[in-house]
Amino acid sequence: MDADVTDSAGTPADPDLPAGDTPQGRSQEEPGATDSQKEEPEPGKDAPQGEAANTGSGTDSDAGDDAGDDSGAHVPQGSGDEGKADTGTDSDDGEGRAAGARTWADHPKDGSASRRKRPWLRWAALGASFLVMISAGAGWWLYKKLDGNITTDTSAAAELKVYEKERPTPVVMDAQNILLIGSDSRSGDNKKYGRDDGGSQRSDTTILLHLAADRKSATAVSLPRDLMVEVPKCRTGDDKETREQFTQFNSAFELGGTACTIRTVERLTGIRIDHHMVVDFNGFKGMVDAVDGVEICLKEPIDDKDARLELPAGRQTLNGEEALGYVRARKTLGDGSDTERMERQQKFLGALVNKMQSNGVLLNPTRLYPVLDAATKSLTTDPGLDSLRDLYDLVRSMRDVPTDQVQFLTVPRQPYRQNVNRDELVEPDASELFKQLREDKPVAVVPADELKDAKKDTGEGEGAGQDGKPDDAGSESPTPTPTYSGSSAADDLCEQ
């Protein structure tokens, strides 16, 4: 038989809700209700089927609303904790709340707790993003700084275009021929190195650098500044044209600047110059300082006031200022000739290249940056090499060249017959060298004393080999590799 059962707290059930549904947010235990007021099962009546054995399964069938149960008593859903074991499960929270009838206060806090426990993930992501932005900004700033250091020589490119028809045609397209010009201007920051003749300048050092097409070798040929050559008609800075003349080589730079020097070299060698670089004293000093100096060995002490150089004998590391004095000194070192000075310059440049490669400078951006900064500050190039990317591509193409294949030599020369203070080419040796480079064929270099001994063994005379003459006698090869006196970047300056 059915009995009408009211809420034990005396509050009638909400007529708008089905039996057993409790509005969200309303507590089922009204204020003032005591344990004695909570409905207890009547004697003799069993709890609804399934309630007594409830183990917290939390299913709707456990609500006990089956009207046909054996006891004949109907217990409304959500009427209390009658006969239920407190298991702490979602189906029964121990306070008379049925499954699915939680208040907002009882809403699971697992998600918000997780969010509170992992704020560091968001901060780490923000920090990483900030560092990326800072790094990218710093990298871009450094790139623009180095890129802006380079001076572009547009006037030389314009003049060379005017004389395009008389310039040599490239023979091997992938090979590169770059003219390196060391300026001896005494103006500006360089005035302490000598008298300033109204800002005029001559090429103190000129090197023709040939990069093989396969980038497995690099050959640097020094052209003596006192070499007598044919200088073509050139346009001056005030748009005047000079006459063609036979004079010493370094006057071409004074008469018509870089373009005149390039055309003079092309006429002399028959080699097409692809690019050019003009570096002044400060650029050289900065590069030496950027690699923490270059080691040399001196057999005798040096005291040269003109070169601003005073060094003891023995092994020592030169800084930029000392290195500049060392490669420029002439009167107090060796025989005082320009040829001897060029050989000293070549060996020092080889030692500089060797240190850059052996110390990983070319492969380490952190160490390479100071070198590039020093070089670009005092560098003037043609438009084809006037960006940092162009220079980087050039350096990258050279960094895998073995140091023993980075070779330095002086064009075969001898004292000029009409003036022993000037030089002239030794022919046909010089023409053979130019032909090898023009056609991208190999040349070999050995120290001058070794070449001299080889000449003696072949009976060519005691003085042979002193002026860089090629040595191909006695070779069984039908196309022997010409050998010249010179050095490589692998040579140790302290073992010679």
PDB file of N, CA and C in Angstrom, residues 74-171:
ATOM      1  N   HIS A  74       6.896   3.051  -0.875  1.00  0.00           N
ATOM      2  CA  HIS A  74       7.550   3.902  -1.893  1.00  0.00           C
ATOM      3  C   HIS A  74       8.409   4.948  -1.197  1.00  0.00           C
ATOM      4  N   VAL A  75       9.706   4.932  -1.492  1.00  0.00           N
ATOM      5  CA  VAL A  75      10.599   5.928  -0.893  1.00  0.00           C
ATOM      6  C   VAL A  75      11.001   6.919  -1.972  1.00  0.00           C
ATOM      7  N   PRO A  76      10.667   8.183  -1.803  1.00  0.00           N
ATOM      8  CA  PRO A  76      10.979   9.182  -2.854  1.00  0.00           C
ATOM      9  C   PRO A  76      12.494   9.315  -3.039  1.00  0.00           C
ATOM     10  N   GLN A  77      12.854   9.645  -4.293  1.00  0.00           N
ATOM     11  CA  GLN A  77      14.276   9.873  -4.610  1.00  0.00           C
ATOM     12  C   GLN A  77      14.790  11.061  -3.849  1.00  0.00           C
ATOM     13  N   GLY A  78      15.961  10.885  -3.348  1.00  0.00           N
ATOM     14  CA  GLY A  78      16.589  12.016  -2.673  1.00  0.00           C
ATOM     15  C   GLY A  78      16.014  12.283  -1.317  1.00  0.00           C
ATOM     16  N   SER A  79      15.310  11.327  -0.663  1.00  0.00           N
ATOM     17  CA  SER A  79      14.702  11.593   0.620  1.00  0.00           C
ATOM     18  C   SER A  79      15.664  11.495   1.776  1.00  0.00           C
ATOM     19  N   GLY A  80      16.831  10.981   1.566  1.00  0.00           N
ATOM     20  CA  GLY A  80      17.770  10.880   2.676  1.00  0.00           C
ATOM     21  C   GLY A  80      18.810   9.849   2.426  1.00  0.00           C
ATOM     22  N   ASP A  81      19.463   9.437   3.530  1.00  0.00           N
ATOM     23  CA  ASP A  81      20.580   8.501   3.458  1.00  0.00           C
ATOM     24  C   ASP A  81      20.186   7.123   3.930  1.00  0.00           C
ATOM     25  N   GLU A  82      18.842   6.832   3.872  1.00  0.00           N
ATOM     26  CA  GLU A  82      18.355   5.633   4.511  1.00  0.00           C
ATOM     27  C   GLU A  82      19.084   4.401   4.001  1.00  0.00           C
ATOM     28  N   GLY A  83      19.712   3.694   4.928  1.00  0.00           N
ATOM     29  CA  GLY A  83      20.270   2.386   4.615  1.00  0.00           C
ATOM     30  C   GLY A  83      21.444   2.411   3.691  1.00  0.00           C
ATOM     31  N   LYS A  84      21.972   3.586   3.336  1.00  0.00           N
ATOM     32  CA  LYS A  84      23.074   3.677   2.389  1.00  0.00           C
ATOM     33  C   LYS A  84      24.389   3.785   3.126  1.00  0.00           C
ATOM     34  N   ALA A  85      25.363   3.110   2.579  1.00  0.00           N
ATOM     35  CA  ALA A  85      26.714   3.218   3.143  1.00  0.00           C
ATOM     36  C   ALA A  85      27.391   4.432   2.553  1.00  0.00           C
ATOM     37  N   ASP A  86      28.099   5.188   3.387  1.00  0.00           N
ATOM     38  CA  ASP A  86      28.790   6.397   2.921  1.00  0.00           C
ATOM     39  C   ASP A  86      30.112   5.993   2.280  1.00  0.00           C
ATOM     40  N   THR A  87      30.121   6.002   0.967  1.00  0.00           N
ATOM     41  CA  THR A  87      31.330   5.586   0.247  1.00  0.00           C
ATOM     42  C   THR A  87      32.101   6.747  -0.316  1.00  0.00           C
ATOM     43  N   GLY A  88      31.551   7.945  -0.291  1.00  0.00           N
ATOM     44  CA  GLY A  88      32.256   9.128  -0.794  1.00  0.00           C
ATOM     45  C   GLY A  88      32.334   9.183  -2.298  1.00  0.00           C
ATOM     46  N   THR A  89      31.500   8.422  -2.982  1.00  0.00           N
ATOM     47  CA  THR A  89      31.524   8.432  -4.448  1.00  0.00           C
ATOM     48  C   THR A  89      30.633   9.505  -4.972  1.00  0.00           C
ATOM     49  N   ASP A  90      30.701   9.713  -6.331  1.00  0.00           N
ATOM     50  CA  ASP A  90      29.891  10.749  -6.957  1.00  0.00           C
ATOM     51  C   ASP A  90      28.421  10.465  -6.791  1.00  0.00           C
ATOM     52  N   SER A  91      28.007   9.161  -6.681  1.00  0.00           N
ATOM     53  CA  SER A  91      26.586   8.845  -6.598  1.00  0.00           C
ATOM     54  C   SER A  91      26.004   9.207  -5.256  1.00  0.00           C
ATOM     55  N   ASP A  92      26.828   9.349  -4.250  1.00  0.00           N
ATOM     56  CA  ASP A  92      26.314   9.658  -2.924  1.00  0.00           C
ATOM     57  C   ASP A  92      27.391  10.374  -2.156  1.00  0.00           C
ATOM     58  N   ASP A  93      27.185  11.647  -1.864  1.00  0.00           N
ATOM     59  CA  ASP A  93      28.225  12.432  -1.221  1.00  0.00           C
ATOM     60  C   ASP A  93      28.133  12.401   0.297  1.00  0.00           C
ATOM     61  N   GLY A  94      27.299  11.565   0.824  1.00  0.00           N
ATOM     62  CA  GLY A  94      27.198  11.432   2.288  1.00  0.00           C
ATOM     63  C   GLY A  94      26.359  12.502   2.916  1.00  0.00           C
ATOM     64  N   GLU A  95      25.747  13.392   2.155  1.00  0.00           N
ATOM     65  CA  GLU A  95      24.926  14.444   2.743  1.00  0.00           C
ATOM     66  C   GLU A  95      23.526  14.425   2.164  1.00  0.00           C
ATOM     67  N   GLY A  96      23.114  13.316   1.585  1.00  0.00           N
ATOM     68  CA  GLY A  96      21.750  13.197   1.090  1.00  0.00           C
ATOM     69  C   GLY A  96      21.590  13.736  -0.301  1.00  0.00           C
ATOM     70  N   ARG A  97      22.697  14.053  -1.020  1.00  0.00           N
ATOM     71  CA  ARG A  97      22.565  14.574  -2.381  1.00  0.00           C
ATOM     72  C   ARG A  97      22.686  13.424  -3.353  1.00  0.00           C
ATOM     73  N   ALA A  98      21.781  13.348  -4.278  1.00  0.00           N
ATOM     74  CA  ALA A  98      21.814  12.287  -5.280  1.00  0.00           C
ATOM     75  C   ALA A  98      22.805  12.647  -6.365  1.00  0.00           C
ATOM     76  N   ALA A  99      23.160  11.629  -7.189  1.00  0.00           N
ATOM     77  CA  ALA A  99      24.086  11.865  -8.306  1.00  0.00           C
ATOM     78  C   ALA A  99      23.512  12.893  -9.249  1.00  0.00           C
ATOM     79  N   GLY A 100      24.403  13.787  -9.740  1.00  0.00           N
ATOM     80  CA  GLY A 100      23.957  14.810 -10.688  1.00  0.00           C
ATOM     81  C   GLY A 100      23.276  15.966 -10.026  1.00  0.00           C
ATOM     82  N   ALA A 101      23.187  16.015  -8.693  1.00  0.00           N
ATOM     83  CA  ALA A 101      22.479  17.088  -8.011  1.00  0.00           C
ATOM     84  C   ALA A 101      23.433  17.908  -7.168  1.00  0.00           C
ATOM     85  N   ARG A 102      24.651  18.177  -7.671  1.00  0.00           N
ATOM     86  CA  ARG A 102      25.651  18.920  -6.917  1.00  0.00           C
ATOM     87  C   ARG A 102      25.358  20.414  -6.937  1.00  0.00           C
ATOM     88  N   THR A 103      25.849  21.125  -5.949  1.00  0.00           N
ATOM     89  CA  THR A 103      25.765  22.585  -5.947  1.00  0.00           C
ATOM     90  C   THR A 103      27.000  23.142  -6.626  1.00  0.00           C
ATOM     91  N   TRP A 104      27.015  24.464  -6.913  1.00  0.00           N
ATOM     92  CA  TRP A 104      28.197  25.083  -7.529  1.00  0.00           C
ATOM     93  C   TRP A 104      29.405  24.961  -6.621  1.00  0.00           C
ATOM     94  N   ALA A 105      29.142  24.977  -5.325  1.00  0.00           N
ATOM     95  CA  ALA A 105      30.260  24.845  -4.395  1.00  0.00           C
ATOM     96  C   ALA A 105      30.909  23.477  -4.494  1.00  0.00           C
ATOM     97  N   ASP A 106      30.057  22.463  -4.910  1.00  0.00           N
ATOM     98  CA  ASP A 106      30.581  21.097  -5.007  1.00  0.00           C
ATOM     99  C   ASP A 106      31.085  20.755  -6.391  1.00  0.00           C
ATOM    100  N   HIS A 107      31.119  21.753  -7.321  1.00  0.00           N
ATOM    101  CA  HIS A 107      31.565  21.486  -8.706  1.00  0.00           C
ATOM    102  C   HIS A 107      33.012  21.025  -8.689  1.00  0.00           C
ATOM    103  N   PRO A 108      33.361  20.040  -9.471  1.00  0.00           N
ATOM    104  CA  PRO A 108      34.763  19.545  -9.454  1.00  0.00           C
ATOM    105  C   PRO A 108      35.762  20.659  -9.709  1.00  0.00           C
ATOM    106  N   LYS A 109      36.846  20.647  -8.938  1.00  0.00           N
ATOM    107  CA  LYS A 109      37.861  21.696  -9.029  1.00  0.00           C
ATOM    108  C   LYS A 109      39.135  21.205  -9.696  1.00  0.00           C
ATOM    109  N   ASP A 110      39.071  20.026 -10.320  1.00  0.00           N
ATOM    110  CA  ASP A 110      40.282  19.438 -10.904  1.00  0.00           C
ATOM    111  C   ASP A 110      40.862  20.306 -12.010  1.00  0.00           C
ATOM    112  N   GLY A 111      40.013  20.823 -12.916  1.00  0.00           N
ATOM    113  CA  GLY A 111      40.495  21.621 -14.050  1.00  0.00           C
ATOM    114  C   GLY A 111      41.143  22.912 -13.603  1.00  0.00           C
ATOM    115  N   SER A 112      40.464  23.647 -12.690  1.00  0.00           N
ATOM    116  CA  SER A 112      41.024  24.918 -12.238  1.00  0.00           C
ATOM    117  C   SER A 112      42.285  24.703 -11.435  1.00  0.00           C
ATOM    118  N   ALA A 113      42.341  23.606 -10.707  1.00  0.00           N
ATOM    119  CA  ALA A 113      43.544  23.319  -9.929  1.00  0.00           C
ATOM    120  C   ALA A 113      44.723  23.071 -10.856  1.00  0.00           C
ATOM    121  N   SER A 114      44.424  22.355 -11.952  1.00  0.00           N
ATOM    122  CA  SER A 114      45.507  22.092 -12.912  1.00  0.00           C
ATOM    123  C   SER A 114      46.010  23.378 -13.527  1.00  0.00           C
ATOM    124  N   ARG A 115      45.016  24.257 -13.791  1.00  0.00           N
ATOM    125  CA  ARG A 115      45.431  25.526 -14.389  1.00  0.00           C
ATOM    126  C   ARG A 115      46.263  26.341 -13.415  1.00  0.00           C
ATOM    127  N   ARG A 116      45.894  26.263 -12.108  1.00  0.00           N
ATOM    128  CA  ARG A 116      46.663  27.005 -11.123  1.00  0.00           C
ATOM    129  C   ARG A 116      48.042  26.408 -10.916  1.00  0.00           C
ATOM    130  N   LYS A 117      48.155  25.115 -11.138  1.00  0.00           N
ATOM    131  CA  LYS A 117      49.433  24.455 -10.894  1.00  0.00           C
ATOM    132  C   LYS A 117      50.417  24.633 -12.050  1.00  0.00           C
ATOM    133  N   ARG A 118      49.953  25.079 -13.247  1.00  0.00           N
ATOM    134  CA  ARG A 118      50.843  25.146 -14.398  1.00  0.00           C
ATOM    135  C   ARG A 118      50.984  26.544 -14.994  1.00  0.00           C
ATOM    136  N   PRO A 119      51.058  27.586 -14.174  1.00  0.00           N
ATOM    137  CA  PRO A 119      51.243  28.925 -14.757  1.00  0.00           C
ATOM    138  C   PRO A 119      52.628  29.076 -15.363  1.00  0.00           C
ATOM    139  N   TRP A 120      53.593  28.286 -14.869  1.00  0.00           N
ATOM    140  CA  TRP A 120      54.963  28.407 -15.374  1.00  0.00           C
ATOM    141  C   TRP A 120      55.041  28.039 -16.847  1.00  0.00           C
ATOM    142  N   LEU A 121      54.118  27.184 -17.324  1.00  0.00           N
ATOM    143  CA  LEU A 121      54.137  26.833 -18.744  1.00  0.00           C
ATOM    144  C   LEU A 121      53.860  28.056 -19.614  1.00  0.00           C
ATOM    145  N   ARG A 122      52.855  28.843 -19.171  1.00  0.00           N
ATOM    146  CA  ARG A 122      52.539  30.049 -19.939  1.00  0.00           C
ATOM    147  C   ARG A 122      53.681  31.045 -19.877  1.00  0.00           C
ATOM    148  N   TRP A 123      54.304  31.197 -18.673  1.00  0.00           N
ATOM    149  CA  TRP A 123      55.425  32.138 -18.548  1.00  0.00           C
ATOM    150  C   TRP A 123      56.633  31.662 -19.341  1.00  0.00           C
ATOM    151  N   ALA A 124      56.861  30.353 -19.373  1.00  0.00           N
ATOM    152  CA  ALA A 124      57.993  29.821 -20.156  1.00  0.00           C
ATOM    153  C   ALA A 124      57.789  30.098 -21.641  1.00  0.00           C
ATOM    154  N   ALA A 125      56.548  29.904 -22.099  1.00  0.00           N
ATOM    155  CA  ALA A 125      56.261  30.154 -23.510  1.00  0.00           C
ATOM    156  C   ALA A 125      56.448  31.630 -23.855  1.00  0.00           C
ATOM    157  N   LEU A 126      55.954  32.493 -22.945  1.00  0.00           N
ATOM    158  CA  LEU A 126      56.126  33.926 -23.173  1.00  0.00           C
ATOM    159  C   LEU A 126      57.599  34.313 -23.151  1.00  0.00           C
ATOM    160  N   GLY A 127      58.355  33.737 -22.193  1.00  0.00           N
ATOM    161  CA  GLY A 127      59.786  34.034 -22.107  1.00  0.00           C
ATOM    162  C   GLY A 127      60.536  33.592 -23.335  1.00  0.00           C
ATOM    163  N   ALA A 128      60.204  32.389 -23.826  1.00  0.00           N
ATOM    164  CA  ALA A 128      60.870  31.885 -25.030  1.00  0.00           C
ATOM    165  C   ALA A 128      60.562  32.778 -26.225  1.00  0.00           C
ATOM    166  N   SER A 129      59.300  33.180 -26.339  1.00  0.00           N
ATOM    167  CA  SER A 129      58.930  34.067 -27.446  1.00  0.00           C
ATOM    168  C   SER A 129      59.679  35.393 -27.366  1.00  0.00           C
ATOM    169  N   PHE A 130      59.799  35.896 -26.138  1.00  0.00           N
ATOM    170  CA  PHE A 130      60.515  37.175 -25.958  1.00  0.00           C
ATOM    171  C   PHE A 130      61.988  37.038 -26.352  1.00  0.00           C
ATOM    172  N   LEU A 131      62.617  35.929 -25.924  1.00  0.00           N
ATOM    173  CA  LEU A 131      64.022  35.710 -26.265  1.00  0.00           C
ATOM    174  C   LEU A 131      64.220  35.573 -27.769  1.00  0.00           C
ATOM    175  N   VAL A 132      63.296  34.892 -28.430  1.00  0.00           N
ATOM    176  CA  VAL A 132      63.382  34.754 -29.886  1.00  0.00           C
ATOM    177  C   VAL A 132      63.299  36.122 -30.552  1.00  0.00           C
ATOM    178  N   MET A 133      62.365  36.941 -30.067  1.00  0.00           N
ATOM    179  CA  MET A 133      62.224  38.281 -30.641  1.00  0.00           C
ATOM    180  C   MET A 133      63.472  39.118 -30.414  1.00  0.00           C
ATOM    181  N   ILE A 134      64.034  39.039 -29.202  1.00  0.00           N
ATOM    182  CA  ILE A 134      65.246  39.796 -28.892  1.00  0.00           C
ATOM    183  C   ILE A 134      66.413  39.313 -29.744  1.00  0.00           C
ATOM    184  N   SER A 135      66.559  37.985 -29.855  1.00  0.00           N
ATOM    185  CA  SER A 135      67.659  37.429 -30.647  1.00  0.00           C
ATOM    186  C   SER A 135      67.533  37.820 -32.102  1.00  0.00           C
ATOM    187  N   ALA A 136      66.310  37.719 -32.620  1.00  0.00           N
ATOM    188  CA  ALA A 136      66.101  38.085 -34.016  1.00  0.00           C
ATOM    189  C   ALA A 136      66.393  39.568 -34.231  1.00  0.00           C
ATOM    190  N   GLY A 137      65.959  40.385 -33.285  1.00  0.00           N
ATOM    191  CA  GLY A 137      66.228  41.821 -33.402  1.00  0.00           C
ATOM    192  C   GLY A 137      67.701  42.139 -33.327  1.00  0.00           C
ATOM    193  N   ALA A 138      68.414  41.472 -32.395  1.00  0.00           N
ATOM    194  CA  ALA A 138      69.854  41.699 -32.263  1.00  0.00           C
ATOM    195  C   ALA A 138      70.593  41.223 -33.499  1.00  0.00           C
ATOM    196  N   GLY A 139      70.180  40.046 -34.016  1.00  0.00           N
ATOM    197  CA  GLY A 139      70.813  39.532 -35.229  1.00  0.00           C
ATOM    198  C   GLY A 139      70.623  40.461 -36.403  1.00  0.00           C
ATOM    199  N   TRP A 140      69.410  40.987 -36.534  1.00  0.00           N
ATOM    200  CA  TRP A 140      69.131  41.908 -37.633  1.00  0.00           C
ATOM    201  C   TRP A 140      69.940  43.197 -37.469  1.00  0.00           C
ATOM    202  N   TRP A 141      70.064  43.674 -36.224  1.00  0.00           N
ATOM    203  CA  TRP A 141      70.837  44.890 -35.985  1.00  0.00           C
ATOM    204  C   TRP A 141      72.302  44.680 -36.343  1.00  0.00           C
ATOM    205  N   LEU A 142      72.885  43.531 -35.941  1.00  0.00           N
ATOM    206  CA  LEU A 142      74.278  43.239 -36.266  1.00  0.00           C
ATOM    207  C   LEU A 142      74.476  43.126 -37.768  1.00  0.00           C
ATOM    208  N   TYR A 143      73.531  42.468 -38.421  1.00  0.00           N
ATOM    209  CA  TYR A 143      73.624  42.312 -39.879  1.00  0.00           C
ATOM    210  C   TYR A 143      73.615  43.674 -40.568  1.00  0.00           C
ATOM    211  N   LYS A 144      72.675  44.534 -40.167  1.00  0.00           N
ATOM    212  CA  LYS A 144      72.584  45.861 -40.796  1.00  0.00           C
ATOM    213  C   LYS A 144      73.823  46.694 -40.490  1.00  0.00           C
ATOM    214  N   LYS A 145      74.383  46.514 -39.282  1.00  0.00           N
ATOM    215  CA  LYS A 145      75.582  47.270 -38.919  1.00  0.00           C
ATOM    216  C   LYS A 145      76.754  46.883 -39.818  1.00  0.00           C
ATOM    217  N   LEU A 146      76.998  45.581 -39.961  1.00  0.00           N
ATOM    218  CA  LEU A 146      78.091  45.118 -40.817  1.00  0.00           C
ATOM    219  C   LEU A 146      77.839  45.491 -42.271  1.00  0.00           C
ATOM    220  N   ASP A 147      76.601  45.326 -42.683  1.00  0.00           N
ATOM    221  CA  ASP A 147      76.245  45.648 -44.066  1.00  0.00           C
ATOM    222  C   ASP A 147      76.466  47.128 -44.352  1.00  0.00           C
ATOM    223  N   GLY A 148      76.160  47.968 -43.353  1.00  0.00           N
ATOM    224  CA  GLY A 148      76.321  49.400 -43.536  1.00  0.00           C
ATOM    225  C   GLY A 148      77.758  49.867 -43.475  1.00  0.00           C
ATOM    226  N   ASN A 149      78.662  49.011 -42.934  1.00  0.00           N
ATOM    227  CA  ASN A 149      80.076  49.380 -42.876  1.00  0.00           C
ATOM    228  C   ASN A 149      80.714  49.456 -44.255  1.00  0.00           C
ATOM    229  N   ILE A 150      80.219  48.641 -45.178  1.00  0.00           N
ATOM    230  CA  ILE A 150      80.865  48.492 -46.488  1.00  0.00           C
ATOM    231  C   ILE A 150      80.569  49.705 -47.368  1.00  0.00           C
ATOM    232  N   THR A 151      81.617  50.212 -48.008  1.00  0.00           N
ATOM    233  CA  THR A 151      81.470  51.315 -48.961  1.00  0.00           C
ATOM    234  C   THR A 151      81.433  50.755 -50.377  1.00  0.00           C
ATOM    235  N   THR A 152      80.450  51.180 -51.145  1.00  0.00           N
ATOM    236  CA  THR A 152      80.308  50.698 -52.522  1.00  0.00           C
ATOM    237  C   THR A 152      80.980  51.659 -53.495  1.00  0.00           C
ATOM    238  N   ASP A 153      81.819  51.091 -54.368  1.00  0.00           N
ATOM    239  CA  ASP A 153      82.524  51.891 -55.368  1.00  0.00           C
ATOM    240  C   ASP A 153      81.740  51.839 -56.680  1.00  0.00           C
ATOM    241  N   THR A 154      80.800  52.744 -56.840  1.00  0.00           N
ATOM    242  CA  THR A 154      79.991  52.768 -58.059  1.00  0.00           C
ATOM    243  C   THR A 154      80.704  53.464 -59.216  1.00  0.00           C
ATOM    244  N   SER A 155      81.615  54.375 -58.895  1.00  0.00           N
ATOM    245  CA  SER A 155      82.308  55.112 -59.961  1.00  0.00           C
ATOM    246  C   SER A 155      83.215  54.186 -60.767  1.00  0.00           C
ATOM    247  N   ALA A 156      83.888  53.242 -60.095  1.00  0.00           N
ATOM    248  CA  ALA A 156      84.748  52.301 -60.808  1.00  0.00           C
ATOM    249  C   ALA A 156      83.925  51.426 -61.739  1.00  0.00           C
ATOM    250  N   ALA A 157      82.780  50.955 -61.255  1.00  0.00           N
ATOM    251  CA  ALA A 157      81.914  50.116 -62.088  1.00  0.00           C
ATOM    252  C   ALA A 157      81.439  50.884 -63.317  1.00  0.00           C
ATOM    253  N   ALA A 158      81.117  52.165 -63.146  1.00  0.00           N
ATOM    254  CA  ALA A 158      80.652  52.972 -64.272  1.00  0.00           C
ATOM    255  C   ALA A 158      81.754  53.171 -65.314  1.00  0.00           C
ATOM    256  N   GLU A 159      82.988  53.415 -64.849  1.00  0.00           N
ATOM    257  CA  GLU A 159      84.082  53.626 -65.792  1.00  0.00           C
ATOM    258  C   GLU A 159      84.456  52.337 -66.514  1.00  0.00           C
ATOM    259  N   LEU A 160      84.452  51.232 -65.798  1.00  0.00           N
ATOM    260  CA  LEU A 160      84.757  49.954 -66.435  1.00  0.00           C
ATOM    261  C   LEU A 160      83.732  49.618 -67.515  1.00  0.00           C
ATOM    262  N   LYS A 161      82.500  50.032 -67.295  1.00  0.00           N
ATOM    263  CA  LYS A 161      81.468  49.789 -68.300  1.00  0.00           C
ATOM    264  C   LYS A 161      81.756  50.554 -69.583  1.00  0.00           C
ATOM    265  N   VAL A 162      82.340  51.748 -69.454  1.00  0.00           N
ATOM    266  CA  VAL A 162      82.682  52.554 -70.635  1.00  0.00           C
ATOM    267  C   VAL A 162      83.726  51.845 -71.489  1.00  0.00           C
ATOM    268  N   TYR A 163      84.655  51.164 -70.837  1.00  0.00           N
ATOM    269  CA  TYR A 163      85.753  50.495 -71.544  1.00  0.00           C
ATOM    270  C   TYR A 163      85.514  48.990 -71.676  1.00  0.00           C
ATOM    271  N   GLU A 164      84.272  48.572 -71.638  1.00  0.00           N
ATOM    272  CA  GLU A 164      83.942  47.156 -71.655  1.00  0.00           C
ATOM    273  C   GLU A 164      84.512  46.437 -72.879  1.00  0.00           C
ATOM    274  N   LYS A 165      84.521  47.078 -74.033  1.00  0.00           N
ATOM    275  CA  LYS A 165      84.954  46.410 -75.269  1.00  0.00           C
ATOM    276  C   LYS A 165      86.427  46.010 -75.255  1.00  0.00           C
ATOM    277  N   GLU A 166      87.243  46.714 -74.492  1.00  0.00           N
ATOM    278  CA  GLU A 166      88.672  46.396 -74.465  1.00  0.00           C
ATOM    279  C   GLU A 166      89.044  45.465 -73.315  1.00  0.00           C
ATOM    280  N   ARG A 167      88.086  45.066 -72.514  1.00  0.00           N
ATOM    281  CA  ARG A 167      88.378  44.194 -71.373  1.00  0.00           C
ATOM    282  C   ARG A 167      88.415  42.727 -71.805  1.00  0.00           C
ATOM    283  N   PRO A 168      89.214  41.879 -71.127  1.00  0.00           N
ATOM    284  CA  PRO A 168      89.307  40.458 -71.479  1.00  0.00           C
ATOM    285  C   PRO A 168      87.977  39.736 -71.278  1.00  0.00           C
ATOM    286  N   THR A 169      87.790  38.666 -72.025  1.00  0.00           N
ATOM    287  CA  THR A 169      86.600  37.825 -71.876  1.00  0.00           C
ATOM    288  C   THR A 169      86.888  36.717 -70.875  1.00  0.00           C
ATOM    289  N   PRO A 170      85.980  36.452 -69.934  1.00  0.00           N
ATOM    290  CA  PRO A 170      86.207  35.356 -68.983  1.00  0.00           C
ATOM    291  C   PRO A 170      86.368  34.027 -69.706  1.00  0.00           C
ATOM    292  N   VAL A 171      87.293  33.213 -69.240  1.00  0.00           N
ATOM    293  CA  VAL A 171      87.547  31.909 -69.861  1.00  0.00           C
ATOM    294  C   VAL A 171      86.839  30.798 -69.103  1.00  0.00           C
TER     295      VAL A 171
END
